[in-house]
PDB file of C-alpha atoms in Angstrom:
ATOM      1  CA  MET A   1      -0.232   0.026   0.086  1.00 40.00           C
ATOM      2  CA  SER A   2       0.988   3.523  -0.695  1.00 38.00           C
ATOM      3  CA  LYS A   3       1.831   5.576   2.200  1.00 42.00           C
ATOM      4  CA  GLU A   4       2.482   8.647   0.814  1.00 40.00           C
ATOM      5  CA  GLN A   5       0.078   9.297  -1.513  1.00 55.00           C
ATOM      6  CA  GLY A   6      -2.686   7.731   0.052  1.00 70.00           C
ATOM      7  CA  PHE A   7      -4.390   4.457  -1.238  1.00 81.00           C
ATOM      8  CA  SER A   8      -6.561   3.056  -4.459  1.00 88.00           C
ATOM      9  CA  ASP A   9      -9.199   2.164  -4.268  1.00 89.00           C
ATOM     10  CA  SER A  10      -8.373  -1.799  -3.946  1.00 89.00           C
ATOM     11  CA  ASP A  11      -5.970  -0.789  -1.170  1.00 89.00           C
ATOM     12  CA  ILE A  12      -8.697   0.495   0.945  1.00 90.00           C
ATOM     13  CA  ILE A  13     -11.256  -2.612  -0.298  1.00 90.00           C
ATOM     14  CA  GLN A  14      -8.265  -5.101   1.260  1.00 90.00           C
ATOM     15  CA  ALA A  15      -7.380  -3.390   4.060  1.00 89.00           C
ATOM     16  CA  ILE A  16     -11.399  -3.249   5.495  1.00 87.00           C
ATOM     17  CA  LYS A  17     -11.586  -7.441   4.458  1.00 87.00           C
ATOM     18  CA  LEU A  18      -8.613  -8.019   6.832  1.00 87.00           C
ATOM     19  CA  GLY A  19      -9.485  -6.196   9.279  1.00 83.00           C
ATOM     20  CA  ASP A  20      -6.170  -3.541   8.512  1.00 80.00           C
ATOM     21  CA  ASP A  21      -8.540  -0.532   7.644  1.00 79.00           C
ATOM     22  CA  ASN A  22      -7.676   2.338  10.460  1.00 85.00           C
ATOM     23  CA  ARG A  23      -5.193   3.765   8.068  1.00 83.00           C
ATOM     24  CA  ALA A  24      -7.316   3.581   5.117  1.00 84.00           C
ATOM     25  CA  ILE A  25     -10.418   5.083   6.951  1.00 83.00           C
ATOM     26  CA  ALA A  26      -8.502   7.939   8.807  1.00 87.00           C
ATOM     27  CA  TRP A  27      -7.143   8.193   4.806  1.00 87.00           C
ATOM     28  CA  LEU A  28     -10.604   9.041   3.426  1.00 87.00           C
ATOM     29  CA  TYR A  29     -11.188  11.016   6.529  1.00 89.00           C
ATOM     30  CA  LYS A  30      -8.848  13.304   5.133  1.00 91.00           C
ATOM     31  CA  LYS A  31      -9.729  13.091   1.480  1.00 91.00           C
ATOM     32  CA  VAL A  32     -13.763  13.102   1.426  1.00 92.00           C
ATOM     33  CA  LEU A  33     -14.540  14.689   4.601  1.00 94.00           C
ATOM     34  CA  PRO A  34     -14.030  18.121   3.979  1.00 95.00           C
ATOM     35  CA  LYS A  35     -16.338  18.232   0.433  1.00 93.00           C
ATOM     36  CA  VAL A  36     -18.754  16.327   2.861  1.00 93.00           C
ATOM     37  CA  ARG A  37     -18.457  19.412   5.301  1.00 93.00           C
ATOM     38  CA  HIS A  38     -18.834  21.878   2.100  1.00 92.00           C
ATOM     39  CA  PHE A  39     -21.668  20.398   0.408  1.00 91.00           C
ATOM     40  CA  VAL A  40     -23.517  20.011   4.373  1.00 91.00           C
ATOM     41  CA  LEU A  41     -21.869  23.579   5.189  1.00 91.00           C
ATOM     42  CA  SER A  42     -23.324  25.312   2.090  1.00 89.00           C
ATOM     43  CA  ASN A  43     -26.514  23.820   2.151  1.00 87.00           C
ATOM     44  CA  SER A  44     -27.190  25.447   5.891  1.00 85.00           C
ATOM     45  CA  GLY A  45     -25.851  22.334   8.212  1.00 88.00           C
ATOM     46  CA  ASP A  46     -22.962  22.525  10.747  1.00 91.00           C
ATOM     47  CA  ALA A  47     -19.486  21.026  11.034  1.00 91.00           C
ATOM     48  CA  ASP A  48     -21.080  18.364  13.988  1.00 92.00           C
ATOM     49  CA  GLU A  49     -23.631  17.646  11.350  1.00 92.00           C
ATOM     50  CA  ALA A  50     -21.132  16.733   8.602  1.00 92.00           C
ATOM     51  CA  ASN A  51     -19.237  14.960  10.443  1.00 91.00           C
ATOM     52  CA  ASP A  52     -22.594  12.666  11.898  1.00 92.00           C
ATOM     53  CA  ILE A  53     -23.282  12.173   8.052  1.00 92.00           C
ATOM     54  CA  PHE A  54     -20.225  11.616   6.731  1.00 92.00           C
ATOM     55  CA  GLN A  55     -19.471   9.129   9.694  1.00 91.00           C
ATOM     56  CA  ASP A  56     -22.518   6.916   8.885  1.00 91.00           C
ATOM     57  CA  ALA A  57     -21.705   7.389   5.087  1.00 91.00           C
ATOM     58  CA  VAL A  58     -18.340   5.777   5.918  1.00 91.00           C
ATOM     59  CA  ILE A  59     -19.788   2.823   8.288  1.00 88.00           C
ATOM     60  CA  ILE A  60     -22.296   1.971   5.070  1.00 89.00           C
ATOM     61  CA  PHE A  61     -19.755   2.285   2.818  1.00 90.00           C
ATOM     62  CA  TYR A  62     -17.638  -0.359   5.700  1.00 88.00           C
ATOM     63  CA  LYS A  63     -20.624  -2.820   5.368  1.00 88.00           C
ATOM     64  CA  GLN A  64     -21.225  -3.288   2.169  1.00 88.00           C
ATOM     65  CA  VAL A  65     -17.127  -4.298   1.834  1.00 88.00           C
ATOM     66  CA  LYS A  66     -17.546  -6.317   4.669  1.00 86.00           C
ATOM     67  CA  LEU A  67     -20.508  -8.031   3.307  1.00 87.00           C
ATOM     68  CA  GLU A  68     -19.397  -7.866  -0.052  1.00 86.00           C
ATOM     69  CA  LYS A  69     -21.788  -6.119  -1.766  1.00 86.00           C
ATOM     70  CA  PHE A  70     -19.496  -2.977  -2.608  1.00 86.00           C
ATOM     71  CA  ASN A  71     -19.450  -2.150  -6.580  1.00 84.00           C
ATOM     72  CA  PRO A  72     -16.083  -1.878  -7.729  1.00 82.00           C
ATOM     73  CA  GLN A  73     -17.157  -0.030 -10.454  1.00 83.00           C
ATOM     74  CA  PHE A  74     -18.510   2.586  -8.300  1.00 84.00           C
ATOM     75  CA  GLU A  75     -15.036   4.798  -7.013  1.00 89.00           C
ATOM     76  CA  ILE A  76     -14.871   4.867  -3.018  1.00 90.00           C
ATOM     77  CA  ALA A  77     -14.839   8.347  -2.606  1.00 89.00           C
ATOM     78  CA  GLY A  78     -17.956   9.218  -4.879  1.00 89.00           C
ATOM     79  CA  PHE A  79     -19.537   6.787  -3.510  1.00 90.00           C
ATOM     80  CA  ILE A  80     -19.188   7.926   0.122  1.00 92.00           C
ATOM     81  CA  TYR A  81     -19.692  12.016  -1.224  1.00 91.00           C
ATOM     82  CA  SER A  82     -23.052  10.497  -2.737  1.00 89.00           C
ATOM     83  CA  VAL A  83     -24.117   8.422  -0.055  1.00 90.00           C
ATOM     84  CA  SER A  84     -23.478  11.537   2.563  1.00 91.00           C
ATOM     85  CA  ARG A  85     -25.199  13.612   0.147  1.00 90.00           C
ATOM     86  CA  ASN A  86     -27.941  11.514  -0.218  1.00 88.00           C
ATOM     87  CA  LEU A  87     -28.063  10.887   3.883  1.00 89.00           C
ATOM     88  CA  TYR A  88     -27.940  14.443   4.522  1.00 90.00           C
ATOM     89  CA  ILE A  89     -30.619  15.445   2.313  1.00 87.00           C
ATOM     90  CA  ASN A  90     -32.883  12.657   4.245  1.00 85.00           C
ATOM     91  CA  TYR A  91     -31.854  14.848   7.067  1.00 86.00           C
ATOM     92  CA  VAL A  92     -32.602  17.745   6.274  1.00 85.00           C
ATOM     93  CA  LYS A  93     -36.476  16.624   4.947  1.00 82.00           C
ATOM     94  CA  ARG A  94     -37.510  15.165   8.693  1.00 81.00           C
ATOM     95  CA  LYS A  95     -35.684  18.782  10.489  1.00 76.00           C
ATOM     96  CA  ASN A  96     -38.050  20.036   8.435  1.00 73.00           C
ATOM     97  CA  ARG A  97     -40.813  18.017   8.961  1.00 64.00           C
ATOM     98  CA  GLN A  98     -40.050  18.030  12.727  1.00 61.00           C
ATOM     99  CA  THR A  99     -39.737  22.321  12.228  1.00 54.00           C
ATOM    100  CA  GLU A 100     -42.918  22.353  10.751  1.00 53.00           C
ATOM    101  CA  LEU A 101     -44.773  20.091  14.038  1.00 52.00           C
ATOM    102  CA  SER A 102     -43.245  22.352  16.364  1.00 50.00           C
ATOM    103  CA  ASP A 103     -43.767  26.111  15.006  1.00 47.00           C
ATOM    104  CA  ALA A 104     -45.111  26.433  11.535  1.00 47.00           C
ATOM    105  CA  HIS A 105     -43.758  29.896  10.664  1.00 44.00           C
ATOM    106  CA  HIS A 106     -44.121  31.010   7.324  1.00 44.00           C
ATOM    107  CA  GLU A 107     -40.549  30.560   6.036  1.00 47.00           C
ATOM    108  CA  THR A 108     -41.048  26.403   6.000  1.00 45.00           C
ATOM    109  CA  ALA A 109     -43.026  26.833   2.730  1.00 48.00           C
ATOM    110  CA  SER A 110     -40.142  28.612   0.661  1.00 51.00           C
ATOM    111  CA  ASP A 111     -37.421  26.522   3.001  1.00 52.00           C
ATOM    112  CA  ASP A 112     -39.780  23.079   1.352  1.00 53.00           C
ATOM    113  CA  ASN A 113     -39.435  24.272  -2.055  1.00 59.00           C
ATOM    114  CA  LEU A 114     -35.867  24.780  -1.792  1.00 61.00           C
ATOM    115  CA  LEU A 115     -35.304  21.439  -0.406  1.00 58.00           C
ATOM    116  CA  GLU A 116     -37.886  19.610  -2.701  1.00 62.00           C
ATOM    117  CA  GLY A 117     -35.796  21.435  -5.952  1.00 61.00           C
ATOM    118  CA  MET A 118     -32.665  20.105  -4.169  1.00 62.00           C
ATOM    119  CA  ILE A 119     -33.850  16.287  -4.239  1.00 59.00           C
ATOM    120  CA  THR A 120     -35.285  16.555  -6.980  1.00 65.00           C
ATOM    121  CA  ARG A 121     -32.147  17.812  -8.934  1.00 67.00           C
ATOM    122  CA  GLU A 122     -30.303  14.963  -7.284  1.00 66.00           C
ATOM    123  CA  ARG A 123     -32.668  12.636  -8.478  1.00 65.00           C
ATOM    124  CA  GLU A 124     -32.358  13.481 -11.832  1.00 66.00           C
ATOM    125  CA  LYS A 125     -28.657  13.484 -11.515  1.00 68.00           C
ATOM    126  CA  ASN A 126     -28.907  10.244 -10.072  1.00 67.00           C
ATOM    127  CA  VAL A 127     -31.315   8.487 -12.839  1.00 68.00           C
ATOM    128  CA  ASN A 128     -29.084  10.040 -15.338  1.00 67.00           C
ATOM    129  CA  ASP A 129     -26.107   8.972 -14.351  1.00 69.00           C
ATOM    130  CA  LEU A 130     -27.468   5.494 -13.561  1.00 69.00           C
ATOM    131  CA  LEU A 131     -28.733   5.263 -17.277  1.00 67.00           C
ATOM    132  CA  GLY A 132     -25.040   6.309 -18.213  1.00 69.00           C
ATOM    133  CA  MET A 133     -23.592   3.354 -16.738  1.00 73.00           C
ATOM    134  CA  LEU A 134     -25.671   1.270 -18.722  1.00 73.00           C
ATOM    135  CA  GLY A 135     -24.482   2.276 -22.269  1.00 77.00           C
ATOM    136  CA  GLU A 136     -25.683   4.339 -24.912  1.00 80.00           C
ATOM    137  CA  ARG A 137     -27.844   1.503 -26.774  1.00 86.00           C
ATOM    138  CA  CYS A 138     -29.786   0.283 -23.266  1.00 85.00           C
ATOM    139  CA  ARG A 139     -30.315   4.332 -22.080  1.00 81.00           C
ATOM    140  CA  GLU A 140     -31.730   4.404 -25.449  1.00 85.00           C
ATOM    141  CA  LEU A 141     -34.316   1.380 -25.061  1.00 86.00           C
ATOM    142  CA  LEU A 142     -35.395   2.208 -21.848  1.00 82.00           C
ATOM    143  CA  VAL A 143     -36.390   5.681 -22.787  1.00 81.00           C
ATOM    144  CA  TYR A 144     -38.593   4.439 -25.523  1.00 84.00           C
ATOM    145  CA  SER A 145     -39.814   2.218 -23.547  1.00 84.00           C
ATOM    146  CA  VAL A 146     -40.408   3.621 -20.012  1.00 78.00           C
ATOM    147  CA  PHE A 147     -40.440   7.331 -20.505  1.00 75.00           C
ATOM    148  CA  GLN A 148     -41.655   7.609 -23.886  1.00 82.00           C
ATOM    149  CA  LYS A 149     -44.078   4.753 -23.539  1.00 86.00           C
ATOM    150  CA  LEU A 150     -43.242   3.062 -26.931  1.00 88.00           C
ATOM    151  CA  SER A 151     -44.405  -0.377 -28.013  1.00 90.00           C
ATOM    152  CA  MET A 152     -41.384  -3.172 -28.412  1.00 90.00           C
ATOM    153  CA  LYS A 153     -42.431  -3.108 -32.540  1.00 91.00           C
ATOM    154  CA  GLU A 154     -42.018   0.721 -32.605  1.00 92.00           C
ATOM    155  CA  ILE A 155     -38.756   0.484 -30.445  1.00 90.00           C
ATOM    156  CA  ALA A 156     -37.985  -2.728 -32.884  1.00 91.00           C
ATOM    157  CA  GLU A 157     -38.285  -0.630 -35.516  1.00 91.00           C
ATOM    158  CA  LYS A 158     -36.160   2.911 -34.303  1.00 88.00           C
ATOM    159  CA  MET A 159     -33.226   0.949 -33.044  1.00 89.00           C
ATOM    160  CA  GLY A 160     -33.018  -1.414 -35.853  1.00 91.00           C
ATOM    161  CA  PHE A 161     -34.206  -4.718 -34.229  1.00 90.00           C
ATOM    162  CA  SER A 162     -35.216  -7.680 -36.059  1.00 91.00           C
ATOM    163  CA  ASN A 163     -38.257  -8.434 -34.589  1.00 93.00           C
ATOM    164  CA  GLU A 164     -40.525  -7.212 -31.694  1.00 91.00           C
ATOM    165  CA  HIS A 165     -39.618  -9.976 -29.657  1.00 91.00           C
ATOM    166  CA  SER A 166     -35.370  -9.285 -29.755  1.00 90.00           C
ATOM    167  CA  ALA A 167     -36.480  -5.495 -28.491  1.00 90.00           C
ATOM    168  CA  LYS A 168     -38.658  -7.050 -25.373  1.00 91.00           C
ATOM    169  CA  THR A 169     -35.619  -9.440 -24.930  1.00 91.00           C
ATOM    170  CA  ARG A 170     -33.219  -6.914 -24.898  1.00 90.00           C
ATOM    171  CA  ASN A 171     -34.841  -4.366 -22.924  1.00 88.00           C
ATOM    172  CA  TYR A 172     -35.562  -6.883 -20.466  1.00 88.00           C
ATOM    173  CA  LYS A 173     -31.893  -7.464 -20.136  1.00 88.00           C
ATOM    174  CA  CYS A 174     -31.636  -3.449 -19.977  1.00 85.00           C
ATOM    175  CA  LYS A 175     -34.050  -3.211 -16.722  1.00 83.00           C
ATOM    176  CA  GLN A 176     -32.100  -6.133 -15.228  1.00 84.00           C
ATOM    177  CA  ASN A 177     -28.998  -4.833 -15.590  1.00 81.00           C
ATOM    178  CA  LEU A 178     -30.630  -1.615 -13.925  1.00 78.00           C
ATOM    179  CA  ILE A 179     -32.051  -2.782 -10.861  1.00 78.00           C
ATOM    180  CA  GLY A 180     -28.893  -4.415 -10.207  1.00 80.00           C
ATOM    181  CA  LEU A 181     -26.978  -1.475 -10.149  1.00 75.00           C
ATOM    182  CA  ILE A 182     -30.127  -0.047  -7.963  1.00 73.00           C
ATOM    183  CA  GLU A 183     -29.504  -3.117  -5.646  1.00 74.00           C
ATOM    184  CA  ASN A 184     -26.046  -2.185  -5.835  1.00 73.00           C
ATOM    185  CA  ASN A 185     -26.524   1.215  -4.289  1.00 67.00           C
ATOM    186  CA  PRO A 186     -28.921   1.200  -1.389  1.00 63.00           C
ATOM    187  CA  SER A 187     -28.460   5.003  -1.091  1.00 60.00           C
ATOM    188  CA  LEU A 188     -29.087   5.675  -4.486  1.00 59.00           C
ATOM    189  CA  ALA A 189     -32.270   3.503  -4.038  1.00 59.00           C
ATOM    190  CA  ALA A 190     -33.793   5.029  -1.341  1.00 59.00           C
ATOM    191  CA  LEU A 191     -33.552   8.402  -2.672  1.00 56.00           C
ATOM    192  CA  LEU A 192     -35.077   6.912  -5.975  1.00 57.00           C
ATOM    193  CA  LYS A 193     -38.473   6.039  -4.387  1.00 56.00           C
ATOM    194  CA  LYS A 194     -39.083   9.658  -2.425  1.00 51.00           C
TER     195      LYS A 194
END
């Protein structure tokens, strides 16, 4: 493992699997926590909230590695940052709900709109990232079938499949790939469900 420059993603995963992870986890704190802190502070949070959120994200990542559920296609720093953002968005949502219950002041409507916009943008970004991971052909097919609601016959004609059955088979495989990507990223799955 490189000591001065930091750790590669495979070094970190290996260290966690072997139980020799103190330096690797410390390196993640040094590399990723400042980005998470910046995001939280930029969105009306404080340093303590940022630390708590980051720690929860690291625990999620750690458990995924230990359970052999972490998808090595994801960059670890990006994964932890993304989980942290999703956790913070959910935290703010819960906090706003509690604020509304305890004292309904006029600002909550604009706070809700701001938060809703933030969640919507986050969801759109994650859906686009996810579709990008599927490859161009699958992305195009799913856009036609799911968003534009085209029939398999129309999709076969548009995409040059030999027949409806070929389009249907390919559509099924693309959906299975998408489900696999979502299952390997529980924080993303939680955000998409909202």
